[in-house]
Tab-separated table of C-alpha atoms and ligand atoms in Angstrom:
chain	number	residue	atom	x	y	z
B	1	UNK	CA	21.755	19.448	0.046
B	2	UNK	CA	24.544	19.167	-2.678
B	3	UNK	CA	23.339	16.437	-5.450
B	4	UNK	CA	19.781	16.442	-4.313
B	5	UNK	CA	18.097	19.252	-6.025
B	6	UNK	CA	16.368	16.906	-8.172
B	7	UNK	CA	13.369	15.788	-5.946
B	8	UNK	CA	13.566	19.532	-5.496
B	9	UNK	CA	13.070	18.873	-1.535
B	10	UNK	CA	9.925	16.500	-1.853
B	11	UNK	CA	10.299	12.908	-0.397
B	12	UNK	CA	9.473	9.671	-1.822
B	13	UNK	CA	6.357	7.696	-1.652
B	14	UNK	CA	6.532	4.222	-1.632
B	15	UNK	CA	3.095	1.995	-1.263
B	16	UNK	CA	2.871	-1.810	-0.781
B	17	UNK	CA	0.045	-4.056	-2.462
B	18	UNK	CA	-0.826	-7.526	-2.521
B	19	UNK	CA	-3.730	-10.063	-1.218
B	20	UNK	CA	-4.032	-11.089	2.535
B	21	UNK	CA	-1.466	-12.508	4.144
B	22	UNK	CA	1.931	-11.087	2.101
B	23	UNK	CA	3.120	-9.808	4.618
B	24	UNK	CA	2.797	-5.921	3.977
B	25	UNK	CA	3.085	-4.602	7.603
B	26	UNK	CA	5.713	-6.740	8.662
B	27	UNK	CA	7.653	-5.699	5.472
B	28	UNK	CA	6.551	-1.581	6.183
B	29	UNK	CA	8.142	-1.728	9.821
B	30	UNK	CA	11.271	-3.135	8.154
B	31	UNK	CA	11.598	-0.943	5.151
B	32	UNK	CA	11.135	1.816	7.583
B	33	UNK	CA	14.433	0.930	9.883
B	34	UNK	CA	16.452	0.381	6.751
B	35	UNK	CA	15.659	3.969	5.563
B	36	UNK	CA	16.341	5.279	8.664
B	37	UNK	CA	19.321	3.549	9.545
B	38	UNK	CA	20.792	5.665	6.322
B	39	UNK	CA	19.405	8.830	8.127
B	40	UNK	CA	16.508	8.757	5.891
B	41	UNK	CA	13.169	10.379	7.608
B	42	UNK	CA	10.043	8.207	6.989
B	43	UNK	CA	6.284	7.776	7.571
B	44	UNK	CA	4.723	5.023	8.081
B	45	UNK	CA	1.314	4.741	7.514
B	46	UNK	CA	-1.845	2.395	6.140
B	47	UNK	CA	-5.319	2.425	4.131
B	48	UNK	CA	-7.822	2.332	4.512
B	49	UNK	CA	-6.862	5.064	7.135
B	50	UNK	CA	-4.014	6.865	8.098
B	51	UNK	CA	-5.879	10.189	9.641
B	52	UNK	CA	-8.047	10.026	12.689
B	53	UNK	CA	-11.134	10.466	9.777
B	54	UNK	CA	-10.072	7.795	7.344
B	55	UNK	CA	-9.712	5.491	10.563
B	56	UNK	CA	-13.046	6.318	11.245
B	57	UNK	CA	-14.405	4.612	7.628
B	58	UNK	CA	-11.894	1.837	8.103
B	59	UNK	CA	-14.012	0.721	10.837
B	60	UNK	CA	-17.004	0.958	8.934
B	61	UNK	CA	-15.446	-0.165	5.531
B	62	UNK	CA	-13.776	-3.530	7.168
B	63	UNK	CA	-16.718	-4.261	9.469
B	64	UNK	CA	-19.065	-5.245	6.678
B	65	UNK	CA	-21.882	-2.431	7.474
B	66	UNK	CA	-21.115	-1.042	4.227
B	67	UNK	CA	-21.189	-4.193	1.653
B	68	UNK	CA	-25.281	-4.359	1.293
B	69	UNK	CA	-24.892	-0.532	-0.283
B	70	UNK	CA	-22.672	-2.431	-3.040
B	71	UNK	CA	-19.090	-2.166	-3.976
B	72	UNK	CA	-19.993	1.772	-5.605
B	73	UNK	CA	-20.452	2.527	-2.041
B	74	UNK	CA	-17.635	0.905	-1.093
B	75	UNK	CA	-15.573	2.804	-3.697
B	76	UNK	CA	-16.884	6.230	-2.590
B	77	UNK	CA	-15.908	5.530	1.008
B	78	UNK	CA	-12.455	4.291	0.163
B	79	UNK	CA	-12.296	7.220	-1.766
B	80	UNK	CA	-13.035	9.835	0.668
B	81	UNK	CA	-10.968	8.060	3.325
B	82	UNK	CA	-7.611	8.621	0.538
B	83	UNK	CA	-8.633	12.161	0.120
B	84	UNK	CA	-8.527	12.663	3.703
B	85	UNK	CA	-5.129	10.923	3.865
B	86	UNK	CA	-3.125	12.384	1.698
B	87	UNK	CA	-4.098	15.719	2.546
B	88	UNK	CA	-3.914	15.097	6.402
B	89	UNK	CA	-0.776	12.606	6.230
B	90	UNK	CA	0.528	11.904	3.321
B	91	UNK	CA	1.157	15.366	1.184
B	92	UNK	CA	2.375	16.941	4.108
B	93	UNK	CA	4.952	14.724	4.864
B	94	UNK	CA	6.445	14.531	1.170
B	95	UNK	CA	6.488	18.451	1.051
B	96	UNK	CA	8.441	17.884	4.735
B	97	UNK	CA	11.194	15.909	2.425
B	98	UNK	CA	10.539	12.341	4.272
B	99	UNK	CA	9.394	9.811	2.673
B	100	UNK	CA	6.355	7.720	3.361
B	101	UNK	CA	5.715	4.329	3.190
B	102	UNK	CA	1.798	3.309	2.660
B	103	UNK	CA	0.649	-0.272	3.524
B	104	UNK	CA	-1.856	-0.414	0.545
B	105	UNK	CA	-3.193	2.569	-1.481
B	106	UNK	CA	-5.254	3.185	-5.191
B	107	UNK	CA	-3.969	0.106	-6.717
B	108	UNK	CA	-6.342	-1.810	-3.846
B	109	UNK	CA	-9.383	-0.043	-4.795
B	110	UNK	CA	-8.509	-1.050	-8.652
B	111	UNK	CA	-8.010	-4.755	-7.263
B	112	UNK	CA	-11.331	-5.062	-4.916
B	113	UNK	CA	-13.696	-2.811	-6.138
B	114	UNK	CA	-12.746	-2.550	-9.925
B	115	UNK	CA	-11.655	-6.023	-11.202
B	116	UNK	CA	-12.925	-8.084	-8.746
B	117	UNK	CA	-15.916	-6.265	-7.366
B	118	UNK	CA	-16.788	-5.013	-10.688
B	119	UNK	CA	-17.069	-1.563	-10.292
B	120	UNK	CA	-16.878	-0.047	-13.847
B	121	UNK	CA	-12.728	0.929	-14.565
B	122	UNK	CA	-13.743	4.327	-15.750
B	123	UNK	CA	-15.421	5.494	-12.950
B	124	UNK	CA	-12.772	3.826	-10.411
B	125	UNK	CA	-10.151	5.888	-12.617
B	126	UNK	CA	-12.336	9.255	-11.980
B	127	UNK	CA	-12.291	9.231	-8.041
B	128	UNK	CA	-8.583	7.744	-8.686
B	129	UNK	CA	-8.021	11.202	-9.867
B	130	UNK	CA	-9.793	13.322	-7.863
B	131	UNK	CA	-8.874	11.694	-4.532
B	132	UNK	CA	-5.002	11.038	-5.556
B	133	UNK	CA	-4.483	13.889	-7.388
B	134	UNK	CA	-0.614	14.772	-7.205
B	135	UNK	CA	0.190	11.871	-4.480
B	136	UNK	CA	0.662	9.382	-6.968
B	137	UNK	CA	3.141	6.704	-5.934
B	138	UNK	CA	6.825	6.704	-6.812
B	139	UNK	CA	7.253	3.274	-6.612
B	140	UNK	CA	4.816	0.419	-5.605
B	141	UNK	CA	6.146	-2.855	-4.757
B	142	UNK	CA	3.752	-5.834	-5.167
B	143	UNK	CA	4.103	-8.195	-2.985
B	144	UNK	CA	3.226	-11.888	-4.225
B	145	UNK	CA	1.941	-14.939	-2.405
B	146	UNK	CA	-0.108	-17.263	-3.548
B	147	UNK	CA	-4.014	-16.517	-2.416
B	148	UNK	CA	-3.961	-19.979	-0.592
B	149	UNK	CA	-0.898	-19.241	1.554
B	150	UNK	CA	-1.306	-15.537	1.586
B	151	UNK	CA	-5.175	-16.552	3.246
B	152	UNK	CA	-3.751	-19.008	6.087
B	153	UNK	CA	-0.574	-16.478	7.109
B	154	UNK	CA	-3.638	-14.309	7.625
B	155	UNK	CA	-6.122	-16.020	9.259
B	156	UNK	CA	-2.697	-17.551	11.743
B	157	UNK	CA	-2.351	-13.747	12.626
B	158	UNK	CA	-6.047	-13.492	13.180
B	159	UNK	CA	-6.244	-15.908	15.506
B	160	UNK	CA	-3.400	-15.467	17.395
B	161	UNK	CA	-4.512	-11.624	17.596
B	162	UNK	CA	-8.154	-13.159	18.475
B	163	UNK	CA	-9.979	-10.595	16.033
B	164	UNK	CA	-12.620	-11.921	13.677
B	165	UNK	CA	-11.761	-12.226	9.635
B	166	UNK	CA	-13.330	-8.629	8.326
B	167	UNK	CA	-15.472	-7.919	5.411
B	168	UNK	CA	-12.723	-8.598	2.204
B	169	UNK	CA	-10.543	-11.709	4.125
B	170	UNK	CA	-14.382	-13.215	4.881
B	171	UNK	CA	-14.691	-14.137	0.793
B	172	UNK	CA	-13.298	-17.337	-0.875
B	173	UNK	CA	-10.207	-18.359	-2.563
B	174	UNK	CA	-11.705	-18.098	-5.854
B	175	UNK	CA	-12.055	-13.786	-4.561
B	176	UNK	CA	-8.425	-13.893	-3.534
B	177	UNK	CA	-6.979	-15.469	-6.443
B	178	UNK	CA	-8.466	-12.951	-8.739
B	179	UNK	CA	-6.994	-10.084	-6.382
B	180	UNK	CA	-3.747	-12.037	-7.105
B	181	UNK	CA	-4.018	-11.686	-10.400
B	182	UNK	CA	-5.413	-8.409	-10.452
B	183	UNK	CA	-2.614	-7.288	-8.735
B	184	UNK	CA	-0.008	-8.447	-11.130
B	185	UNK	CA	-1.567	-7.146	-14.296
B	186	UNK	CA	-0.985	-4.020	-13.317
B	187	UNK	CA	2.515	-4.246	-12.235
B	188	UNK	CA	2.921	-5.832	-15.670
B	189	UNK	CA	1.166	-2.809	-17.413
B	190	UNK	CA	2.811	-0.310	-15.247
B	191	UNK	CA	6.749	-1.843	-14.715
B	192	UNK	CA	7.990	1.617	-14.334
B	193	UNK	CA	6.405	2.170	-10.961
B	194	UNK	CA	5.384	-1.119	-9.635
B	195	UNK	CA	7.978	-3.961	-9.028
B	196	UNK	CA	7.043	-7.381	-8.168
B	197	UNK	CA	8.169	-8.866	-4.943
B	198	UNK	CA	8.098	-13.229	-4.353
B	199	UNK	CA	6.900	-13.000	-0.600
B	200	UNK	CA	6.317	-16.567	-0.937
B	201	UNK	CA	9.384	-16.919	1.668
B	202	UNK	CA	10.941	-16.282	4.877
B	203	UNK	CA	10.445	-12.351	6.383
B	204	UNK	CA	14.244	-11.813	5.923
B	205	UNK	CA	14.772	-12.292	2.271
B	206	UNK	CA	11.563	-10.427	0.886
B	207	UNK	CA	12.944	-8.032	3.420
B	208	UNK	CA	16.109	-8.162	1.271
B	209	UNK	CA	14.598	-8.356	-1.814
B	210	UNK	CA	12.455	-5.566	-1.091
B	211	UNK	CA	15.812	-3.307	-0.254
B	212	UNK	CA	17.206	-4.484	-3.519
B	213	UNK	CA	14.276	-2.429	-5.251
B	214	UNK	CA	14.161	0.039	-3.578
B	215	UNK	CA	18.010	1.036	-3.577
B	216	UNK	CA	18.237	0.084	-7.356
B	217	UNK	CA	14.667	2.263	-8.231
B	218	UNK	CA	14.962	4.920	-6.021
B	219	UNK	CA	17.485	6.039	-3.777
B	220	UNK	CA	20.213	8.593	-4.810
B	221	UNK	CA	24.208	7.638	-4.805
B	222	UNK	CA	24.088	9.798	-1.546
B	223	UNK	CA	21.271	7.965	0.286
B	224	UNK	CA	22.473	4.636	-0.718
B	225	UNK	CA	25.705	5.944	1.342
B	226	UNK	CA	23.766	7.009	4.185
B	227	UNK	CA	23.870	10.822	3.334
B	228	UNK	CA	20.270	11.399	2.554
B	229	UNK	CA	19.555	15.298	1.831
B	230	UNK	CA	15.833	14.815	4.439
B	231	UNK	CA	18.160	13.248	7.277
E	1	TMP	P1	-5.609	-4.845	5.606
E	1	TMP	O1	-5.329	-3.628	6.400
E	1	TMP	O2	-5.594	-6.080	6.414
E	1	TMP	O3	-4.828	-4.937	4.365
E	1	TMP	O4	-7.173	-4.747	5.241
E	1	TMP	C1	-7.697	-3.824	4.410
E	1	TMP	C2	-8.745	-4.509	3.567
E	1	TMP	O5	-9.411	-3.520	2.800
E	1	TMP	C3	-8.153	-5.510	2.581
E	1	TMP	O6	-8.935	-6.690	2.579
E	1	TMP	C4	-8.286	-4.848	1.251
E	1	TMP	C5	-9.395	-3.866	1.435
E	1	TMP	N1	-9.239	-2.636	0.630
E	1	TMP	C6	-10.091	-2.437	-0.434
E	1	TMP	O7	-10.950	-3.267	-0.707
E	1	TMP	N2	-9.951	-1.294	-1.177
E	1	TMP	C7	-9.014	-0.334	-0.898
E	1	TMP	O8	-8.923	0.695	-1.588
E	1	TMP	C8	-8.149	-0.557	0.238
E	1	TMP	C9	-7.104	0.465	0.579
E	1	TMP	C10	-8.285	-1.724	0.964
């Protein structure tokens, strides 16, 4: 435990953003094995879901049923879905000392239903709050793609999968280029936490650029070294 009291036993919480198609769950799995190759304990996990009742609203959220209630529906449903997560998944697993890794998380509602589905900030910020609460990300790494590209890599894995496009990957470019955006302003107004990732190329180097962020933001001398104080 020597060198470790700082984090004072509590893991690490790492979420990935970005549009369609970046290439978050491929990049989760991988993250994962490099932790863990260092003896690092991790959780994987996704939103919206992550506990048998946030799956539950996924499957409502990403079938469409709930878009003619309007995107304030849609907000208090992804809401209730995180509160269920981090108190089912999520906050006990950072007071276990791992450290979880969420494919998408508050910044998405910000992105969909605040900027682009024009959901007023203020009251997005409120159920950020009460849903979040003390489970706010350590670090968030954005990944990047253009909408374009990021929207064929997805509707490729679609296909191949044979599922239909859901409710959000269903809207235009002009949609997914404002999530784009969205996304990067606030990595830009919040560099301490969020970091940027080009995910433009190949799995392997945004797998390696990813690593490069994470060891340089986040991981002690010791876990760096493969002596991790969770292992
Ligand atoms: P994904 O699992 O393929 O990323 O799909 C989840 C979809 O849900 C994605 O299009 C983004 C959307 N979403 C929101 O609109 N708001 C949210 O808070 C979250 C977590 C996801």
């Amino acid at each position: 435990m020597q060198g470790q009291q700082s984090h004072s036993g509590r893991g690490r919480f790492i979420t990935l953003e970005g549009g369609e198609g970046a290439g978050k769950s491929t990049q989760s799995e991988r993250l994962r094995r490099r932790l863990e190759a260092r003896g690092i304990r991790v959780v994987t996990t996704r939103e919206p879901g992550g506990s048998e009742r946030a799956e539950t609203i996924r499957s409502l959220l990403l079938s469409g049923a709930v878009k003619p209630y309007g995107a304030f529906a849609e907000t208090l449903l992804f809401a209730s879905a995180r509160a269920d997560h981090i108190d089912r998944t999520i906050a006990p697993a950072l007071e276990n000392g791992a450290f979880v890794i969420c494919d998408r998380f508050a910044d998405s509602t910000r992105v969909y239903q605040g900027e682009v589905g024009e959901v007023p900030r203020v009251l997005v910020s409120a159920l950020e709050r009460v849903a979040v609460r003390s489970a706010s990300p350590d670090l968030t790494l954005v990944l990047d793609v253009p909408a374009k590209l990021g929207l064929a890599r997805a509707s490729q894995r679609r296909e191949l999968a044979g599922e239909e496009r859901d409710r959000f990957e269903a809207e235009g470019l002009s949609f997914h280029s404002r999530v784009r955006e969205a996304f990067l302003a606030i990595a830009a107004a919040e560099p301490e936490r969020c970091a940027v990732v080009d995910a433009a190329g190949p799995p392997d180097s945004v797998e390696r650029l990813i690593w490069a962020e994470v060891e340089a933001r986040l991981l002690t001398p010791l876990e760096v070294a493969g002596r991790p104080a969770n292992g």
